[in-house]
Amino acid sequence: MSRQYETVIGLEVHVELATKTKIFCGCSTAFGAEANTQTCPVCTGMPGSLPVLNRQVLEYAIAVGLATNCDITRYAKFDRKNYFYPDNPQNYQISQLYLPICRNGGVEIETQLGGKKIVGIHEIHMEEDAGKLIHDEWEDCSLVDYNRSGVPLIEIVSEPDMRSAGEVIAYLEKLRQLIQYLGASDCKLQEGSMRADVNLSVREAGAQTFGTRTEMKNLNSFKAITRAIEREKERQIDLIESGESVVQETRRWDDAKGESYAMRSKEDAQDYRYFPDPDLTPICVSEKMLEEIRAGQPEFRTEKMARYREEFDIPDYDIEIITGEKPLADLFEAAVAMGAQPKKVSNWIMGETLRLMRECEVDASDLRFSPANLAKLILLTDTKQINSSVAKEVFEVMFAENVDPEQYVEEKGLKIAGDEGALRKTVEEVIAGNPQSVEDYRNGKEKAIGFLVGQTMKAMKGKADPGAVNQMLRELLQN
């Protein structure tokens, strides 16, 4: 009888905070700038430079801690984590080991079987990011970009409470939602503003002690995380089944090849020779500061979903999708506040918006069109100034360029023709030019009317209301 195994998983999630400047200096944190243009003596580790804590980093860290049910450390410190690597200009990283800002929290997730589970959070600590190495295979060299050096991070360290890739993704999605709702980070995995290291071990089902764990890095999508977990679980089970031992090490995941390879032996805290940073004063979190941050916490998804069910007549499925991304929820609420009907706003978000987001690979946070323009587009269709097919055409341009739909419709001459006489004349010409379809309709073939509507719309160059065309055709065909 083959042995059954259980997977034990804990995560270290690094989140780049949405501050405009770095954690210990005034350099910009904007993504995508030319290499080494957002640096100064502090973030490049020049001798004699002194760090000064960005207060917004502390406030964001506390806000995330409150949202994840953590205890907030009222007296915290920064420590130096010593290691050498080319993208680490100081040869140490300013982090927190002994007194992290948040401890002993947890978030609730839904399991794949439909139940609920608490994933514990061991701690959340603040730290600075390292630079970025760029490996140039053509020139056979490595270059370093220090723009990211000193960008503020929080590291969220979970307890080893997850047992499957599904639970890991549910946990990450819950964290991302909470942090996005707080405005503390955009959590874009593809840009590195949310990164997860997976600590994984396997053990025989029912065993109380943990197996030997490995840590996997270089995971920049939920799909890669899922693939890496499944492959590492199989690798460790194969080693155990063949009588070999799992080695505690850090492994790098190659998503293109679907496999990981060893980078280095896994370090313990003593390997980094932590000691309190002598250049930074301790952090004292006052009761007043804590209450101000707590009072500023937003309406999170659970509360928002309940309010939507109470206030807006839209399906539960729509509510789940719209509130799943804060930018979509903000778009929905703003368009409704401008007078658009909630169901019609929901239809545009659930239909054309999500379709174009998928096709153009656009995140909700990068949507360019404004709620005001969406509300205007809905009004144009409600007042029958444009028909639904024209509305979709206008929306595609609006999605790409945030054009004013009223102005665009006027400039392109897309309004429905208001001359009933011209419409009647066109309908009569279509009837005269399609005797077979007319005969089919009069013989009970309902589909024939659709063809005649299409021919009329084509003759009107789309500038007609299909409903009005349909009605006029039926009236004239009854004569």
PDB file of N, CA and C in Angstrom, residues 58-140:
ATOM      1  N   LEU A  58       5.536  53.555   7.583  1.00  0.00           N
ATOM      2  CA  LEU A  58       5.073  53.070   8.890  1.00  0.00           C
ATOM      3  C   LEU A  58       3.549  53.015   8.925  1.00  0.00           C
ATOM      4  N   GLU A  59       2.891  54.057   8.423  1.00  0.00           N
ATOM      5  CA  GLU A  59       1.430  54.101   8.457  1.00  0.00           C
ATOM      6  C   GLU A  59       0.820  53.005   7.585  1.00  0.00           C
ATOM      7  N   TYR A  60       1.392  52.780   6.416  1.00  0.00           N
ATOM      8  CA  TYR A  60       0.892  51.698   5.564  1.00  0.00           C
ATOM      9  C   TYR A  60       1.077  50.339   6.237  1.00  0.00           C
ATOM     10  N   ALA A  61       2.242  50.115   6.851  1.00  0.00           N
ATOM     11  CA  ALA A  61       2.525  48.833   7.509  1.00  0.00           C
ATOM     12  C   ALA A  61       1.523  48.578   8.635  1.00  0.00           C
ATOM     13  N   ILE A  62       1.246  49.613   9.422  1.00  0.00           N
ATOM     14  CA  ILE A  62       0.277  49.465  10.518  1.00  0.00           C
ATOM     15  C   ILE A  62      -1.117  49.201   9.957  1.00  0.00           C
ATOM     16  N   ALA A  63      -1.497  49.907   8.880  1.00  0.00           N
ATOM     17  CA  ALA A  63      -2.820  49.714   8.277  1.00  0.00           C
ATOM     18  C   ALA A  63      -2.990  48.284   7.781  1.00  0.00           C
ATOM     19  N   VAL A  64      -1.958  47.724   7.137  1.00  0.00           N
ATOM     20  CA  VAL A  64      -2.026  46.331   6.675  1.00  0.00           C
ATOM     21  C   VAL A  64      -2.105  45.395   7.875  1.00  0.00           C
ATOM     22  N   GLY A  65      -1.357  45.709   8.939  1.00  0.00           N
ATOM     23  CA  GLY A  65      -1.404  44.891  10.143  1.00  0.00           C
ATOM     24  C   GLY A  65      -2.796  44.866  10.765  1.00  0.00           C
ATOM     25  N   LEU A  66      -3.448  46.014  10.827  1.00  0.00           N
ATOM     26  CA  LEU A  66      -4.806  46.064  11.372  1.00  0.00           C
ATOM     27  C   LEU A  66      -5.776  45.275  10.496  1.00  0.00           C
ATOM     28  N   ALA A  67      -5.613  45.391   9.167  1.00  0.00           N
ATOM     29  CA  ALA A  67      -6.513  44.697   8.239  1.00  0.00           C
ATOM     30  C   ALA A  67      -6.335  43.189   8.292  1.00  0.00           C
ATOM     31  N   THR A  68      -5.167  42.726   8.744  1.00  0.00           N
ATOM     32  CA  THR A  68      -4.896  41.287   8.835  1.00  0.00           C
ATOM     33  C   THR A  68      -4.923  40.808  10.285  1.00  0.00           C
ATOM     34  N   ASN A  69      -5.567  41.591  11.133  1.00  0.00           N
ATOM     35  CA  ASN A  69      -5.845  41.193  12.529  1.00  0.00           C
ATOM     36  C   ASN A  69      -4.584  40.964  13.356  1.00  0.00           C
ATOM     37  N   CYS A  70      -3.532  41.740  13.069  1.00  0.00           N
ATOM     38  CA  CYS A  70      -2.273  41.594  13.794  1.00  0.00           C
ATOM     39  C   CYS A  70      -2.260  42.459  15.062  1.00  0.00           C
ATOM     40  N   ASP A  71      -1.394  42.081  15.992  1.00  0.00           N
ATOM     41  CA  ASP A  71      -1.039  42.956  17.110  1.00  0.00           C
ATOM     42  C   ASP A  71       0.001  43.944  16.600  1.00  0.00           C
ATOM     43  N   ILE A  72      -0.164  45.207  16.934  1.00  0.00           N
ATOM     44  CA  ILE A  72       0.783  46.230  16.504  1.00  0.00           C
ATOM     45  C   ILE A  72       1.833  46.431  17.599  1.00  0.00           C
ATOM     46  N   THR A  73       3.088  46.312  17.212  1.00  0.00           N
ATOM     47  CA  THR A  73       4.193  46.488  18.166  1.00  0.00           C
ATOM     48  C   THR A  73       4.332  47.979  18.475  1.00  0.00           C
ATOM     49  N   ARG A  74       4.160  48.338  19.727  1.00  0.00           N
ATOM     50  CA  ARG A  74       4.162  49.752  20.085  1.00  0.00           C
ATOM     51  C   ARG A  74       5.571  50.326  20.201  1.00  0.00           C
ATOM     52  N   TYR A  75       6.562  49.439  20.391  1.00  0.00           N
ATOM     53  CA  TYR A  75       7.969  49.863  20.455  1.00  0.00           C
ATOM     54  C   TYR A  75       8.739  48.942  19.517  1.00  0.00           C
ATOM     55  N   ALA A  76       9.058  49.439  18.325  1.00  0.00           N
ATOM     56  CA  ALA A  76       9.696  48.611  17.299  1.00  0.00           C
ATOM     57  C   ALA A  76      11.058  49.187  16.923  1.00  0.00           C
ATOM     58  N   LYS A  77      11.875  48.356  16.298  1.00  0.00           N
ATOM     59  CA  LYS A  77      13.216  48.795  15.891  1.00  0.00           C
ATOM     60  C   LYS A  77      13.547  48.256  14.507  1.00  0.00           C
ATOM     61  N   PHE A  78      14.573  48.872  13.911  1.00  0.00           N
ATOM     62  CA  PHE A  78      15.137  48.358  12.661  1.00  0.00           C
ATOM     63  C   PHE A  78      16.464  47.654  12.963  1.00  0.00           C
ATOM     64  N   ASP A  79      16.740  46.623  12.153  1.00  0.00           N
ATOM     65  CA  ASP A  79      17.971  45.848  12.307  1.00  0.00           C
ATOM     66  C   ASP A  79      18.698  45.762  10.971  1.00  0.00           C
ATOM     67  N   ARG A  80      19.977  45.496  11.033  1.00  0.00           N
ATOM     68  CA  ARG A  80      20.766  45.284   9.828  1.00  0.00           C
ATOM     69  C   ARG A  80      20.912  43.796   9.555  1.00  0.00           C
ATOM     70  N   LYS A  81      20.570  43.405   8.347  1.00  0.00           N
ATOM     71  CA  LYS A  81      20.703  42.020   7.888  1.00  0.00           C
ATOM     72  C   LYS A  81      21.906  42.001   6.951  1.00  0.00           C
ATOM     73  N   ASN A  82      22.976  41.400   7.371  1.00  0.00           N
ATOM     74  CA  ASN A  82      24.247  41.506   6.655  1.00  0.00           C
ATOM     75  C   ASN A  82      24.434  40.376   5.643  1.00  0.00           C
ATOM     76  N   TYR A  83      24.610  40.756   4.392  1.00  0.00           N
ATOM     77  CA  TYR A  83      24.966  39.792   3.351  1.00  0.00           C
ATOM     78  C   TYR A  83      25.529  40.545   2.158  1.00  0.00           C
ATOM     79  N   PHE A  84      26.360  39.863   1.386  1.00  0.00           N
ATOM     80  CA  PHE A  84      26.947  40.479   0.199  1.00  0.00           C
ATOM     81  C   PHE A  84      26.263  39.954  -1.052  1.00  0.00           C
ATOM     82  N   TYR A  85      25.839  40.882  -1.895  1.00  0.00           N
ATOM     83  CA  TYR A  85      25.318  40.553  -3.210  1.00  0.00           C
ATOM     84  C   TYR A  85      25.432  41.814  -4.046  1.00  0.00           C
ATOM     85  N   PRO A  86      25.737  41.718  -5.324  1.00  0.00           N
ATOM     86  CA  PRO A  86      26.008  42.926  -6.112  1.00  0.00           C
ATOM     87  C   PRO A  86      24.887  43.953  -6.149  1.00  0.00           C
ATOM     88  N   ASP A  87      23.622  43.496  -6.008  1.00  0.00           N
ATOM     89  CA  ASP A  87      22.519  44.471  -6.045  1.00  0.00           C
ATOM     90  C   ASP A  87      22.223  45.077  -4.675  1.00  0.00           C
ATOM     91  N   ASN A  88      23.061  44.759  -3.682  1.00  0.00           N
ATOM     92  CA  ASN A  88      22.877  45.255  -2.321  1.00  0.00           C
ATOM     93  C   ASN A  88      24.041  46.190  -1.985  1.00  0.00           C
ATOM     94  N   PRO A  89      23.940  47.471  -2.300  1.00  0.00           N
ATOM     95  CA  PRO A  89      25.117  48.352  -2.278  1.00  0.00           C
ATOM     96  C   PRO A  89      25.738  48.565  -0.902  1.00  0.00           C
ATOM     97  N   GLN A  90      24.948  48.436   0.167  1.00  0.00           N
ATOM     98  CA  GLN A  90      25.505  48.672   1.506  1.00  0.00           C
ATOM     99  C   GLN A  90      26.205  47.444   2.069  1.00  0.00           C
ATOM    100  N   ASN A  91      25.955  46.283   1.438  1.00  0.00           N
ATOM    101  CA  ASN A  91      26.358  44.978   1.987  1.00  0.00           C
ATOM    102  C   ASN A  91      25.553  44.601   3.224  1.00  0.00           C
ATOM    103  N   TYR A  92      24.458  45.324   3.443  1.00  0.00           N
ATOM    104  CA  TYR A  92      23.474  44.920   4.445  1.00  0.00           C
ATOM    105  C   TYR A  92      22.129  45.490   4.015  1.00  0.00           C
ATOM    106  N   GLN A  93      21.076  44.894   4.533  1.00  0.00           N
ATOM    107  CA  GLN A  93      19.722  45.373   4.278  1.00  0.00           C
ATOM    108  C   GLN A  93      19.124  45.834   5.590  1.00  0.00           C
ATOM    109  N   ILE A  94      18.489  46.990   5.584  1.00  0.00           N
ATOM    110  CA  ILE A  94      17.792  47.450   6.794  1.00  0.00           C
ATOM    111  C   ILE A  94      16.435  46.758   6.826  1.00  0.00           C
ATOM    112  N   SER A  95      16.207  45.973   7.869  1.00  0.00           N
ATOM    113  CA  SER A  95      14.996  45.169   7.994  1.00  0.00           C
ATOM    114  C   SER A  95      14.568  45.173   9.466  1.00  0.00           C
ATOM    115  N   GLN A  96      13.713  44.229   9.839  1.00  0.00           N
ATOM    116  CA  GLN A  96      13.298  44.088  11.243  1.00  0.00           C
ATOM    117  C   GLN A  96      13.283  42.607  11.605  1.00  0.00           C
ATOM    118  N   LEU A  97      14.047  42.246  12.615  1.00  0.00           N
ATOM    119  CA  LEU A  97      14.045  40.858  13.087  1.00  0.00           C
ATOM    120  C   LEU A  97      13.480  40.752  14.500  1.00  0.00           C
ATOM    121  N   TYR A  98      14.043  41.527  15.414  1.00  0.00           N
ATOM    122  CA  TYR A  98      13.729  41.342  16.829  1.00  0.00           C
ATOM    123  C   TYR A  98      12.387  41.950  17.235  1.00  0.00           C
ATOM    124  N   LEU A  99      12.062  43.114  16.693  1.00  0.00           N
ATOM    125  CA  LEU A  99      10.810  43.787  17.068  1.00  0.00           C
ATOM    126  C   LEU A  99      10.084  44.260  15.809  1.00  0.00           C
ATOM    127  N   PRO A 100       9.517  43.335  15.027  1.00  0.00           N
ATOM    128  CA  PRO A 100       8.777  43.726  13.816  1.00  0.00           C
ATOM    129  C   PRO A 100       7.523  44.521  14.175  1.00  0.00           C
ATOM    130  N   ILE A 101       7.036  45.303  13.222  1.00  0.00           N
ATOM    131  CA  ILE A 101       5.934  46.225  13.513  1.00  0.00           C
ATOM    132  C   ILE A 101       4.609  45.515  13.777  1.00  0.00           C
ATOM    133  N   CYS A 102       4.390  44.324  13.178  1.00  0.00           N
ATOM    134  CA  CYS A 102       3.121  43.600  13.358  1.00  0.00           C
ATOM    135  C   CYS A 102       3.401  42.130  13.641  1.00  0.00           C
ATOM    136  N   ARG A 103       2.573  41.539  14.525  1.00  0.00           N
ATOM    137  CA  ARG A 103       2.750  40.127  14.865  1.00  0.00           C
ATOM    138  C   ARG A 103       1.407  39.466  15.154  1.00  0.00           C
ATOM    139  N   ASN A 104       1.385  38.137  15.020  1.00  0.00           N
ATOM    140  CA  ASN A 104       0.272  37.302  15.504  1.00  0.00           C
ATOM    141  C   ASN A 104      -1.078  37.689  14.896  1.00  0.00           C
ATOM    142  N   GLY A 105      -1.134  37.669  13.557  1.00  0.00           N
ATOM    143  CA  GLY A 105      -2.394  37.967  12.886  1.00  0.00           C
ATOM    144  C   GLY A 105      -2.940  36.768  12.134  1.00  0.00           C
ATOM    145  N   GLY A 106      -3.802  37.034  11.191  1.00  0.00           N
ATOM    146  CA  GLY A 106      -4.362  35.954  10.378  1.00  0.00           C
ATOM    147  C   GLY A 106      -5.476  36.468   9.486  1.00  0.00           C
ATOM    148  N   VAL A 107      -5.696  35.782   8.358  1.00  0.00           N
ATOM    149  CA  VAL A 107      -6.800  36.122   7.465  1.00  0.00           C
ATOM    150  C   VAL A 107      -7.590  34.867   7.154  1.00  0.00           C
ATOM    151  N   GLU A 108      -8.867  35.052   6.910  1.00  0.00           N
ATOM    152  CA  GLU A 108      -9.749  33.932   6.605  1.00  0.00           C
ATOM    153  C   GLU A 108      -9.821  33.729   5.099  1.00  0.00           C
ATOM    154  N   ILE A 109      -9.693  32.485   4.678  1.00  0.00           N
ATOM    155  CA  ILE A 109      -9.821  32.154   3.258  1.00  0.00           C
ATOM    156  C   ILE A 109     -10.894  31.089   3.093  1.00  0.00           C
ATOM    157  N   GLU A 110     -11.385  30.966   1.843  1.00  0.00           N
ATOM    158  CA  GLU A 110     -12.297  29.874   1.513  1.00  0.00           C
ATOM    159  C   GLU A 110     -11.488  28.740   0.911  1.00  0.00           C
ATOM    160  N   THR A 111     -11.697  27.539   1.400  1.00  0.00           N
ATOM    161  CA  THR A 111     -10.979  26.379   0.890  1.00  0.00           C
ATOM    162  C   THR A 111     -11.664  25.869  -0.379  1.00  0.00           C
ATOM    163  N   GLN A 112     -10.984  24.981  -1.080  1.00  0.00           N
ATOM    164  CA  GLN A 112     -11.532  24.436  -2.324  1.00  0.00           C
ATOM    165  C   GLN A 112     -12.777  23.595  -2.093  1.00  0.00           C
ATOM    166  N   LEU A 113     -12.977  23.118  -0.873  1.00  0.00           N
ATOM    167  CA  LEU A 113     -14.161  22.324  -0.547  1.00  0.00           C
ATOM    168  C   LEU A 113     -15.321  23.199  -0.084  1.00  0.00           C
ATOM    169  N   GLY A 114     -15.126  24.530  -0.107  1.00  0.00           N
ATOM    170  CA  GLY A 114     -16.205  25.443   0.258  1.00  0.00           C
ATOM    171  C   GLY A 114     -16.230  25.853   1.708  1.00  0.00           C
ATOM    172  N   GLY A 115     -15.304  25.316   2.510  1.00  0.00           N
ATOM    173  CA  GLY A 115     -15.239  25.714   3.912  1.00  0.00           C
ATOM    174  C   GLY A 115     -14.394  26.964   4.102  1.00  0.00           C
ATOM    175  N   LYS A 116     -14.198  27.356   5.344  1.00  0.00           N
ATOM    176  CA  LYS A 116     -13.383  28.523   5.671  1.00  0.00           C
ATOM    177  C   LYS A 116     -12.227  28.107   6.570  1.00  0.00           C
ATOM    178  N   LYS A 117     -11.135  28.842   6.474  1.00  0.00           N
ATOM    179  CA  LYS A 117      -9.922  28.490   7.203  1.00  0.00           C
ATOM    180  C   LYS A 117      -9.142  29.755   7.510  1.00  0.00           C
ATOM    181  N   ILE A 118      -8.543  29.805   8.678  1.00  0.00           N
ATOM    182  CA  ILE A 118      -7.682  30.927   9.051  1.00  0.00           C
ATOM    183  C   ILE A 118      -6.232  30.568   8.736  1.00  0.00           C
ATOM    184  N   VAL A 119      -5.578  31.404   7.950  1.00  0.00           N
ATOM    185  CA  VAL A 119      -4.135  31.267   7.727  1.00  0.00           C
ATOM    186  C   VAL A 119      -3.448  32.269   8.642  1.00  0.00           C
ATOM    187  N   GLY A 120      -2.636  31.758   9.545  1.00  0.00           N
ATOM    188  CA  GLY A 120      -1.982  32.622  10.515  1.00  0.00           C
ATOM    189  C   GLY A 120      -0.879  33.461   9.891  1.00  0.00           C
ATOM    190  N   ILE A 121      -0.701  34.660  10.415  1.00  0.00           N
ATOM    191  CA  ILE A 121       0.408  35.521  10.015  1.00  0.00           C
ATOM    192  C   ILE A 121       1.352  35.647  11.199  1.00  0.00           C
ATOM    193  N   HIS A 122       2.568  35.152  11.025  1.00  0.00           N
ATOM    194  CA  HIS A 122       3.558  35.184  12.094  1.00  0.00           C
ATOM    195  C   HIS A 122       3.980  36.616  12.393  1.00  0.00           C
ATOM    196  N   GLU A 123       4.290  37.360  11.318  1.00  0.00           N
ATOM    197  CA  GLU A 123       4.711  38.749  11.500  1.00  0.00           C
ATOM    198  C   GLU A 123       4.639  39.505  10.188  1.00  0.00           C
ATOM    199  N   ILE A 124       4.637  40.820  10.294  1.00  0.00           N
ATOM    200  CA  ILE A 124       4.828  41.709   9.151  1.00  0.00           C
ATOM    201  C   ILE A 124       5.938  42.677   9.545  1.00  0.00           C
ATOM    202  N   HIS A 125       6.963  42.765   8.719  1.00  0.00           N
ATOM    203  CA  HIS A 125       8.026  43.714   9.037  1.00  0.00           C
ATOM    204  C   HIS A 125       8.332  44.621   7.859  1.00  0.00           C
ATOM    205  N   MET A 126       8.869  45.775   8.147  1.00  0.00           N
ATOM    206  CA  MET A 126       9.264  46.751   7.132  1.00  0.00           C
ATOM    207  C   MET A 126      10.722  46.523   6.757  1.00  0.00           C
ATOM    208  N   GLU A 127      11.036  46.782   5.500  1.00  0.00           N
ATOM    209  CA  GLU A 127      12.424  46.687   5.067  1.00  0.00           C
ATOM    210  C   GLU A 127      12.595  47.410   3.735  1.00  0.00           C
ATOM    211  N   GLU A 128      13.849  47.547   3.317  1.00  0.00           N
ATOM    212  CA  GLU A 128      14.142  48.186   2.041  1.00  0.00           C
ATOM    213  C   GLU A 128      14.391  47.119   0.985  1.00  0.00           C
ATOM    214  N   ASP A 129      14.003  47.436  -0.251  1.00  0.00           N
ATOM    215  CA  ASP A 129      14.249  46.518  -1.364  1.00  0.00           C
ATOM    216  C   ASP A 129      15.698  46.663  -1.830  1.00  0.00           C
ATOM    217  N   ALA A 130      16.176  45.636  -2.515  1.00  0.00           N
ATOM    218  CA  ALA A 130      17.510  45.692  -3.122  1.00  0.00           C
ATOM    219  C   ALA A 130      17.385  46.223  -4.543  1.00  0.00           C
ATOM    220  N   GLY A 131      18.534  46.426  -5.208  1.00  0.00           N
ATOM    221  CA  GLY A 131      18.517  46.814  -6.610  1.00  0.00           C
ATOM    222  C   GLY A 131      18.160  45.633  -7.489  1.00  0.00           C
ATOM    223  N   LYS A 132      18.390  45.780  -8.781  1.00  0.00           N
ATOM    224  CA  LYS A 132      18.021  44.727  -9.716  1.00  0.00           C
ATOM    225  C   LYS A 132      19.193  44.421 -10.630  1.00  0.00           C
ATOM    226  N   LEU A 133      19.568  43.136 -10.697  1.00  0.00           N
ATOM    227  CA  LEU A 133      20.621  42.705 -11.607  1.00  0.00           C
ATOM    228  C   LEU A 133      20.028  42.374 -12.974  1.00  0.00           C
ATOM    229  N   ILE A 134      20.684  42.825 -14.022  1.00  0.00           N
ATOM    230  CA  ILE A 134      20.264  42.551 -15.392  1.00  0.00           C
ATOM    231  C   ILE A 134      21.387  41.772 -16.060  1.00  0.00           C
ATOM    232  N   HIS A 135      21.100  40.540 -16.409  1.00  0.00           N
ATOM    233  CA  HIS A 135      22.115  39.656 -16.989  1.00  0.00           C
ATOM    234  C   HIS A 135      22.102  39.778 -18.512  1.00  0.00           C
ATOM    235  N   ASP A 136      23.172  40.275 -19.072  1.00  0.00           N
ATOM    236  CA  ASP A 136      23.300  40.487 -20.512  1.00  0.00           C
ATOM    237  C   ASP A 136      24.097  39.331 -21.114  1.00  0.00           C
ATOM    238  N   GLU A 137      23.374  38.365 -21.679  1.00  0.00           N
ATOM    239  CA  GLU A 137      24.049  37.187 -22.226  1.00  0.00           C
ATOM    240  C   GLU A 137      24.844  37.533 -23.488  1.00  0.00           C
ATOM    241  N   TRP A 138      24.397  38.547 -24.225  1.00  0.00           N
ATOM    242  CA  TRP A 138      25.095  38.931 -25.450  1.00  0.00           C
ATOM    243  C   TRP A 138      26.487  39.463 -25.140  1.00  0.00           C
ATOM    244  N   GLU A 139      26.574  40.323 -24.110  1.00  0.00           N
ATOM    245  CA  GLU A 139      27.863  40.900 -23.728  1.00  0.00           C
ATOM    246  C   GLU A 139      28.576  40.049 -22.673  1.00  0.00           C
ATOM    247  N   ASP A 140      27.910  38.991 -22.196  1.00  0.00           N
ATOM    248  CA  ASP A 140      28.474  38.112 -21.172  1.00  0.00           C
ATOM    249  C   ASP A 140      28.864  38.895 -19.919  1.00  0.00           C
TER     250      ASP A 140
END
